[in-house]
Tab-separated table of C-alpha atoms in Angstrom:
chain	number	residue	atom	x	y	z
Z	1	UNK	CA	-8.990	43.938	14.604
Z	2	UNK	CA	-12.456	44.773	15.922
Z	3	UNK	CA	-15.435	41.701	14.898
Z	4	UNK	CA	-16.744	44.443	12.511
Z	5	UNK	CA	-13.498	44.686	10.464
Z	6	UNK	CA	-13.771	41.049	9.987
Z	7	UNK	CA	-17.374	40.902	8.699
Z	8	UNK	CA	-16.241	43.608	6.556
Z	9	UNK	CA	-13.372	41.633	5.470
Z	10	UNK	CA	-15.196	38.338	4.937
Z	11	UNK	CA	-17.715	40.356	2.979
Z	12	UNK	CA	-15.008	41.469	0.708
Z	13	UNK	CA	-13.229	38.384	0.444
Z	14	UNK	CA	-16.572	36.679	-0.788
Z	15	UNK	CA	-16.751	38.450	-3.398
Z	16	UNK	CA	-13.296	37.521	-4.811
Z	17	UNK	CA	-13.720	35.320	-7.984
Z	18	UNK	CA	-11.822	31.964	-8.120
Z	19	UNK	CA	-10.174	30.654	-10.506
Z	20	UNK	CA	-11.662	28.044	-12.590
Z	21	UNK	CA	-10.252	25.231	-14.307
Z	22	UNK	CA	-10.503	24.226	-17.888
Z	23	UNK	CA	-14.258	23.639	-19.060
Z	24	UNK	CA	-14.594	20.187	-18.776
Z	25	UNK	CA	-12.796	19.409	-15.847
Z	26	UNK	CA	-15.551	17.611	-14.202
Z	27	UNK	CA	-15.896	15.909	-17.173
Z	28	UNK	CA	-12.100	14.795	-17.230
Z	29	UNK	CA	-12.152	13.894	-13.222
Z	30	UNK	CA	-15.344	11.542	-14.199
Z	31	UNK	CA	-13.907	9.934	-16.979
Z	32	UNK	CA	-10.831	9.023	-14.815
Z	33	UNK	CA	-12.760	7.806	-12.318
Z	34	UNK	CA	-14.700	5.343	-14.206
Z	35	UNK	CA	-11.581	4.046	-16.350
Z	36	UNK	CA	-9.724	3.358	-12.836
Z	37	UNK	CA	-13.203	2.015	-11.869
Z	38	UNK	CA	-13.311	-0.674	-14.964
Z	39	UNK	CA	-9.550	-1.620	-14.632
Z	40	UNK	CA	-10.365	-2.488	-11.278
Z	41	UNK	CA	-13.367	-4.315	-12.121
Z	42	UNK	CA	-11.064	-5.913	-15.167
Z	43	UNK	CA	-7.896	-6.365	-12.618
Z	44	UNK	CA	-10.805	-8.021	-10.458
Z	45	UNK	CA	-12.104	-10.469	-12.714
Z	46	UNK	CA	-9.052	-11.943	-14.157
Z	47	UNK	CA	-8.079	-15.216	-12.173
Z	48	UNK	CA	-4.537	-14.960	-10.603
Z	49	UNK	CA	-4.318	-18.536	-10.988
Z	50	UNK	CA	-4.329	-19.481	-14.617
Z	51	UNK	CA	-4.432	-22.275	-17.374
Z	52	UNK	CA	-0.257	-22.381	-16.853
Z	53	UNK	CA	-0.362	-22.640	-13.608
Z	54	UNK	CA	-2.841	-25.636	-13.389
Z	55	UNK	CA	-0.940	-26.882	-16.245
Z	56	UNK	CA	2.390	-27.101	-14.551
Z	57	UNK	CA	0.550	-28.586	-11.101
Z	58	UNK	CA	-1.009	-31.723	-12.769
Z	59	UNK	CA	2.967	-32.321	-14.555
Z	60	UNK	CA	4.318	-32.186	-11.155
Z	61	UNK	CA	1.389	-34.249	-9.512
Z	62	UNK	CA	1.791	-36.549	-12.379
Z	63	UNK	CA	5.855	-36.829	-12.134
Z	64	UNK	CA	5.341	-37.598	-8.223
Z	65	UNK	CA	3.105	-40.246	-8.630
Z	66	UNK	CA	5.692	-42.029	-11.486
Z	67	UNK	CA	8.203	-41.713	-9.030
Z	68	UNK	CA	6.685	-43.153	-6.243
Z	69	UNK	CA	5.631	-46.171	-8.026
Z	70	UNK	CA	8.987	-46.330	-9.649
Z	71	UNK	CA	10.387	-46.340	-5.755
Z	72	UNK	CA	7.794	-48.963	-4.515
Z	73	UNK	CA	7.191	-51.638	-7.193
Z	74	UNK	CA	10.259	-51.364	-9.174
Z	75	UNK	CA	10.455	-52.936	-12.759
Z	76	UNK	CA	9.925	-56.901	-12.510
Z	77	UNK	CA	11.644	-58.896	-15.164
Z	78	UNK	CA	11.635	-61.988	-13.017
Z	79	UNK	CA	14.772	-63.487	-14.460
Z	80	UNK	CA	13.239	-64.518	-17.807
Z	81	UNK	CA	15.308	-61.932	-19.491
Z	82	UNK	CA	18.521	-62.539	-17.802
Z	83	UNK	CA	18.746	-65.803	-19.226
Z	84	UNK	CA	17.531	-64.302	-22.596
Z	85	UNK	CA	21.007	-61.629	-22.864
Z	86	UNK	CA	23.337	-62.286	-19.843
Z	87	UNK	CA	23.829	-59.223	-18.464
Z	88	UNK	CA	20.871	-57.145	-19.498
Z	89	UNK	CA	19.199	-57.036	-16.386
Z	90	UNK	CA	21.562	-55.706	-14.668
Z	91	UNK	CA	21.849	-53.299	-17.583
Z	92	UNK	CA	18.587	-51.948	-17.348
Z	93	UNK	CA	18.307	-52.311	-13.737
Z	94	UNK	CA	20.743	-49.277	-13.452
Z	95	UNK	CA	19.694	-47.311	-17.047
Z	96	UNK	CA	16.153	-47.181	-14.351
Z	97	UNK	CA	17.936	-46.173	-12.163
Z	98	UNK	CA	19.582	-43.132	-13.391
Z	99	UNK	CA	16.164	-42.182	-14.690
Z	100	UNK	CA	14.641	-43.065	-11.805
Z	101	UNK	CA	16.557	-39.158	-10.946
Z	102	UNK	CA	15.480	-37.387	-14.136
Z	103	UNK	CA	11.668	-37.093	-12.868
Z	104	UNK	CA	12.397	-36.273	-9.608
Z	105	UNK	CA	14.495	-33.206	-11.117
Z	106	UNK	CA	12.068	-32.305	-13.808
Z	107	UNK	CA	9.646	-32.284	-10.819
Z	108	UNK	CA	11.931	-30.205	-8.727
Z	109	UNK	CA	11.667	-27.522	-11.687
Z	110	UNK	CA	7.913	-27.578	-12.080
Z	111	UNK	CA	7.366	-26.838	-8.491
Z	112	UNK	CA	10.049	-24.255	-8.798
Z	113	UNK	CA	8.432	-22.840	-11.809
Z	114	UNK	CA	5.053	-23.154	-10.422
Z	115	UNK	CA	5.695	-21.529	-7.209
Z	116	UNK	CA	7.283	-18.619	-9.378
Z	117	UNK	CA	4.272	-18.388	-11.552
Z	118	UNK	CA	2.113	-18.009	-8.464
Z	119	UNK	CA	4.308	-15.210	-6.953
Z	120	UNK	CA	4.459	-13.553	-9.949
Z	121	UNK	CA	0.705	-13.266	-10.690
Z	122	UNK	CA	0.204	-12.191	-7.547
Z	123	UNK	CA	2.743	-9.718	-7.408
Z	124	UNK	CA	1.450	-8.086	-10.903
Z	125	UNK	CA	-2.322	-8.867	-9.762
Z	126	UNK	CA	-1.422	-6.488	-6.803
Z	127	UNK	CA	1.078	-4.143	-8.293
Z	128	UNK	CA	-2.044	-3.257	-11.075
Z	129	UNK	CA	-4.137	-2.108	-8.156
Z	130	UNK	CA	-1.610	-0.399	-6.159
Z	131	UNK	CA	-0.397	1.483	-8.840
Z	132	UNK	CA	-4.154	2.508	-9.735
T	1	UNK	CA	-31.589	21.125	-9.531
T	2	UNK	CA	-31.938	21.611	-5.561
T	3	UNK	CA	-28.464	21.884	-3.990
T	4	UNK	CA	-28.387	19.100	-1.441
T	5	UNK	CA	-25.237	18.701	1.258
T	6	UNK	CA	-22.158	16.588	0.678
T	7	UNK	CA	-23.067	13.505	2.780
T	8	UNK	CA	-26.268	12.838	0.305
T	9	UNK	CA	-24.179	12.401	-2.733
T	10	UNK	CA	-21.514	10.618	-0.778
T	11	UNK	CA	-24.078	8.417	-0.108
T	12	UNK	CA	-25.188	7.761	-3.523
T	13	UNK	CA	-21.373	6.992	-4.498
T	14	UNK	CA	-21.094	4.897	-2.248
T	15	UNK	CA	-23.889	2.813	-3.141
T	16	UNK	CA	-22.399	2.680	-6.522
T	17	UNK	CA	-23.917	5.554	-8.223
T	18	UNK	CA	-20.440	7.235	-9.133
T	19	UNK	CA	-22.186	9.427	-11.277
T	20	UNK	CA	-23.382	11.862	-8.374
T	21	UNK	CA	-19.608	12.549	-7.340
T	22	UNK	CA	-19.787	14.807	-10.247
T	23	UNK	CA	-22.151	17.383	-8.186
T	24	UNK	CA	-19.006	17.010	-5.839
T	25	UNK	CA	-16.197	17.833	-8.084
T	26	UNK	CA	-18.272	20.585	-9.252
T	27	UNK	CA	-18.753	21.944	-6.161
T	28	UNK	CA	-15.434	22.323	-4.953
T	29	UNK	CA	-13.329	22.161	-8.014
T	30	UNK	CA	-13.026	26.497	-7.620
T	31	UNK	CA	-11.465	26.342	-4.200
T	32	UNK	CA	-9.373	22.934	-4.988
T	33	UNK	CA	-8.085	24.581	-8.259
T	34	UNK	CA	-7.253	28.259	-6.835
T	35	UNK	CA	-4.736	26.464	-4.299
T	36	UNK	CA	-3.057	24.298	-6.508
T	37	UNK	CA	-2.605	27.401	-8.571
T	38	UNK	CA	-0.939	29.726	-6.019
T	39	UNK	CA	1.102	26.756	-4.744
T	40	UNK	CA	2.038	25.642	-8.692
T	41	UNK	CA	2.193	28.614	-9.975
T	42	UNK	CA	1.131	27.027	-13.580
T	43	UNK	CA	-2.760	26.469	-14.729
T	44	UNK	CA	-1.528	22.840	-16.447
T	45	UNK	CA	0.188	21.667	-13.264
T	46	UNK	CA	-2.757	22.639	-10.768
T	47	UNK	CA	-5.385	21.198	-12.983
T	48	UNK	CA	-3.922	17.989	-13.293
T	49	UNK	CA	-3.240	18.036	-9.106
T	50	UNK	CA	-6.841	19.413	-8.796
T	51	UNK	CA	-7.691	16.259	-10.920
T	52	UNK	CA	-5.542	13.794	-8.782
T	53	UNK	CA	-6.806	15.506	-5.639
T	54	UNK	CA	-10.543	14.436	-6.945
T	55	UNK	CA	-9.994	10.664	-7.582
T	56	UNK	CA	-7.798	10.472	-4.747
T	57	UNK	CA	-10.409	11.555	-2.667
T	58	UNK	CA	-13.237	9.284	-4.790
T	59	UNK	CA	-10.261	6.428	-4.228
T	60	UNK	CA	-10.769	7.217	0.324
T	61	UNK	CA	-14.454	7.802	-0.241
T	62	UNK	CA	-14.988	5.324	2.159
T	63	UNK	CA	-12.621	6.074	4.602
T	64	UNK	CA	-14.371	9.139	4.967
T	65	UNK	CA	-16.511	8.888	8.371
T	66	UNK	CA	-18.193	12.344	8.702
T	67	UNK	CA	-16.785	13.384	12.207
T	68	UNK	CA	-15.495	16.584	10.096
T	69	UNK	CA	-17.478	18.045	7.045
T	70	UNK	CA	-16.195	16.563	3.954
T	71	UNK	CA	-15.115	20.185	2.356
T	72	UNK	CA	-12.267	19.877	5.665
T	73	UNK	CA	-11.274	16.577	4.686
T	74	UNK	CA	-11.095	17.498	1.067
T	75	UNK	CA	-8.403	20.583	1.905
T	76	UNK	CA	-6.640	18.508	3.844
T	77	UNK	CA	-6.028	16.085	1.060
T	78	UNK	CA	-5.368	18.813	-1.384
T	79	UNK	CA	-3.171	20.330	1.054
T	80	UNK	CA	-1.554	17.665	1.447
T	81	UNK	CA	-0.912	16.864	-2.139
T	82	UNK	CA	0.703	20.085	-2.456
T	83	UNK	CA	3.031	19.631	0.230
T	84	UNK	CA	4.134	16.343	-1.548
T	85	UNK	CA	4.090	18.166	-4.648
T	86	UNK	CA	6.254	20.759	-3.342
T	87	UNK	CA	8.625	18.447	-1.917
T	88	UNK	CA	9.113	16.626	-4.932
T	89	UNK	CA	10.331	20.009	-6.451
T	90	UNK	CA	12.549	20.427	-3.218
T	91	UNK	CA	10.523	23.828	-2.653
T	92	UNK	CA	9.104	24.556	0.632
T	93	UNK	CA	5.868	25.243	1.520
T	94	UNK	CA	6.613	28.225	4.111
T	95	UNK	CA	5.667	31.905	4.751
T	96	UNK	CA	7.901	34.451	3.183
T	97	UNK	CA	8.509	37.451	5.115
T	98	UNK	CA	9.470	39.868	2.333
T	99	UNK	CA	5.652	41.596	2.780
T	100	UNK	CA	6.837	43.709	6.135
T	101	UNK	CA	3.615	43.987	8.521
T	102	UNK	CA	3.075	47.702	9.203
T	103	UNK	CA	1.460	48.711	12.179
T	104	UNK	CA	-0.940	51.362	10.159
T	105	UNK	CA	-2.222	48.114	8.499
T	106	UNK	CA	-5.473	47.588	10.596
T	107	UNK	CA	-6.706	51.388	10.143
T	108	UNK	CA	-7.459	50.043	6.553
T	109	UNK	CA	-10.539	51.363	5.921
T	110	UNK	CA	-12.406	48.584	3.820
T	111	UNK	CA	-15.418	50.611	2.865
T	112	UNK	CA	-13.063	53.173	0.652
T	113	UNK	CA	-11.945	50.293	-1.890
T	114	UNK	CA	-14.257	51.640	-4.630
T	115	UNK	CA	-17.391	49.003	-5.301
T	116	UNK	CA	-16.628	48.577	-8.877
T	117	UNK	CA	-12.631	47.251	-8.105
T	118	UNK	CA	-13.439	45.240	-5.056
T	119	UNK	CA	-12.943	42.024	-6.498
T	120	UNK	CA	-10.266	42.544	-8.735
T	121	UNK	CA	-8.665	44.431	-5.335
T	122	UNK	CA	-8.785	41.427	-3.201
T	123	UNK	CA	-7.797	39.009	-5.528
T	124	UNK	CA	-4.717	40.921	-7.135
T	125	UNK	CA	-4.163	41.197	-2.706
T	126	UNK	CA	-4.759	37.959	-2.251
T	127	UNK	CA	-2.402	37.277	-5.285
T	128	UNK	CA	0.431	38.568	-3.770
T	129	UNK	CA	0.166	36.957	-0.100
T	130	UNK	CA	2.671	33.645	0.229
T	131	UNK	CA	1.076	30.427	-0.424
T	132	UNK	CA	0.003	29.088	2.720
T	133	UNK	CA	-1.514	32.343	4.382
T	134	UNK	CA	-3.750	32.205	1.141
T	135	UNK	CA	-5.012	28.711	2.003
T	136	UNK	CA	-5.397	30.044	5.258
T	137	UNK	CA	-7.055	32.985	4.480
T	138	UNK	CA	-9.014	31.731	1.588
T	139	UNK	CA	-10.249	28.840	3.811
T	140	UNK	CA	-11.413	31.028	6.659
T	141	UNK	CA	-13.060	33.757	4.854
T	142	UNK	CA	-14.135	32.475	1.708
T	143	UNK	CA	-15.182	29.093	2.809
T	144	UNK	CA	-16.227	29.997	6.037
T	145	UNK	CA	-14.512	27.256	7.813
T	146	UNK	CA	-13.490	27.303	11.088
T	147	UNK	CA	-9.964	27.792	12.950
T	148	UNK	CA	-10.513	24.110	14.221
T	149	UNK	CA	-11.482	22.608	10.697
T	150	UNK	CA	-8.299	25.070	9.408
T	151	UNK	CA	-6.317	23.334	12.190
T	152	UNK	CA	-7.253	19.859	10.714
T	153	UNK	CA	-6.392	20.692	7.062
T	154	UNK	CA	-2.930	22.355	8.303
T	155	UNK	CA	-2.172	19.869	10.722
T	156	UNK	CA	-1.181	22.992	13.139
T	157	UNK	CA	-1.935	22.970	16.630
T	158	UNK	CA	-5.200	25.662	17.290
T	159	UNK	CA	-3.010	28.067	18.681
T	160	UNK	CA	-1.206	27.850	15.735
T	161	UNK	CA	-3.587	28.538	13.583
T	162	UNK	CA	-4.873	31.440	15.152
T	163	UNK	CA	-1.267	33.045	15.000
T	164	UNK	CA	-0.859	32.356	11.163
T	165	UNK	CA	-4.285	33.462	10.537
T	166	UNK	CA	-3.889	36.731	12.360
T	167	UNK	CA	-0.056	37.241	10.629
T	168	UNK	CA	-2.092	36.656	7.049
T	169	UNK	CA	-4.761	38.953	8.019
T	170	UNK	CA	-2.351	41.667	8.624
T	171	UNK	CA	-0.564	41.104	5.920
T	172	UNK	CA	-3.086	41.308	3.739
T	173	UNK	CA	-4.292	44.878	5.120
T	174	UNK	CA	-0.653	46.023	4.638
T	175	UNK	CA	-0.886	44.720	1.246
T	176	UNK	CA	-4.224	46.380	0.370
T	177	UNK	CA	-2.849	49.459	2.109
T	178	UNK	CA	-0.216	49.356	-0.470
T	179	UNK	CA	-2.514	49.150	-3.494
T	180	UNK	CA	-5.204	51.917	-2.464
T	181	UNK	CA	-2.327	53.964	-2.052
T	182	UNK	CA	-0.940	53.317	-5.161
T	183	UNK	CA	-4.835	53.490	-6.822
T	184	UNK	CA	-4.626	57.069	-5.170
T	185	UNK	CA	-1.691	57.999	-6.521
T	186	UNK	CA	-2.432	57.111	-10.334
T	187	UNK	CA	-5.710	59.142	-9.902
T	188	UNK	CA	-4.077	62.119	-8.559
């Protein structure tokens, strides 16, 4: 094809009317734009680590330091109430200790649940702006 | 309002003023639209592609570093899409052969498409050429881009390109051929 076939061609080509979309297409693309722009800003904003979470920390903190004291000091009776009941102490020496378990377990499920919580805001946190 | 290039409102989005990637959309939303449309065959469909090709693009802004102009790396994207698009519908975005090439194709003479039909002409031609030879053709004579830039929105080799290109061009001579002949015929 000689170069003056081609100018003639390009010539022709250019004046070959597009299609157009609808009206207010710019319009639409803009308004999409800034509603993915203030999700984002929203998605941004919002703390991944909330109230719950903190909530659920300071029960487990809490439970950890109970147990530890209940571990070191122990419950002192000093005798006075075995002569009291005969019997008792050694009563409630193991009705503490069974508990002694229950907040190590209850603090086995709040970092459980805790450590969920986190994953899952994080996962959702980044699955909102992925998804965007 | 003056017409100022691509990588001055790029700018401006980028320092935050998303309002001025409307003067890009605008721009561009012709060509963008036009190949979803061949490729989708359906005015809903390539709007809302045309639309996700736009705020994909606005999403990559920044990715964008200027070695290429910004119309090459907007083609690619919405050529891309389409592909993707395409492949979703498990149809393939490939050159049909049922338009034979016939060798009396180049003695076309351009100048004897009466002035008052040219448009329609070429674009009922262009109509009728398989979808990616009208990207390619579009893209080369329309938007003046060049077989290296076409290369890049393609992702062909050079050589490549300039095979395709020249297959589309001939194509499109056998196809306007065709029609001048049949334009001859109803006025006779």
């Amino acid at each position: 094809m000689s170069e003056l076939e081609d100018i003639k061609l390009k010539a022709l080509l250019q004046q070959m009317k597009l299609e157009k979309p609808g009206p207010n297409f710019s319009a639409m693309v803009m308004n999409s734009i800034f509603e993915e722009s203030n999700a984002l800003e929203q998605i941004k904003a919002q703390r991944i680590l909330g109230k719950g979470f903190w909530i659920i920390l300071m029960l487990f903190v809490l439970l950890t330091l109970v147990v530890y004291a209940m571990s070191n000091a122990g419950v002192q009776t000093d005798g006075k109430l075995e002569q009291l009941v005969p019997g008792m102490e050694n009563g409630i020496q193991s009705f503490i200790n069974s508990m002694g378990t229950v907040p190590l377990s209850v603090a086995g499920i709040l970092i459980a649940s805790s450590v969920l919580l986190f994953i899952d805001r994080v996962i959702s946190a980044n699955t909102k702006l992925f998804t965007r | 309002m003056e017409q100022k290039d691509d990588i001055y409102y790029i700018e401006k989005v980028l320092a935050g003023q998303t309002n001025y990637y409307s003067y890009i959309v605008e721009r561009y939303q012709d060509v963008v639209f036009s190949i979803a449309l061949k490729v989708l065959r359906n005015r809903e469909d390539a709007q809302e592609m045309a639309q996700e090709t736009f705020i994909k693009a606005y999403k990559s802004l920044s990715s964008f570093k200027g070695s290429a102009k910004f119309s090459t790396w907007l083609y690619r994207i919405t050529y891309n899409n389409c592909i993707s698009e395409l492949r979703k519908r498990k149809v393939h975005f490939a050159s049909t052969d049922d338009i034979e090439i016939k060798d009396e194709a180049e003695e076309l003479n351009l100048d004897g498409i009466p002035e008052e039909n040219r448009a329609r002409v070429i674009k009922d031609a262009m109509d009728r050429l398989p979808e990616d030879e009208y990207t390619l053709i579009l893209l080369y004579y329309f938007e003046d881009q060049s077989v290296e830039e076409i290369s890049k929105v393609a992702q062909l080799s050079e050589s490549n390109t300039k095979v395709k290109l020249f297959r589309a061009r001939k194509k499109l001579y056998t196809i306007l051929n065709e029609m001048m002949k049949d334009e001859l015929y109803t006025i006779l």
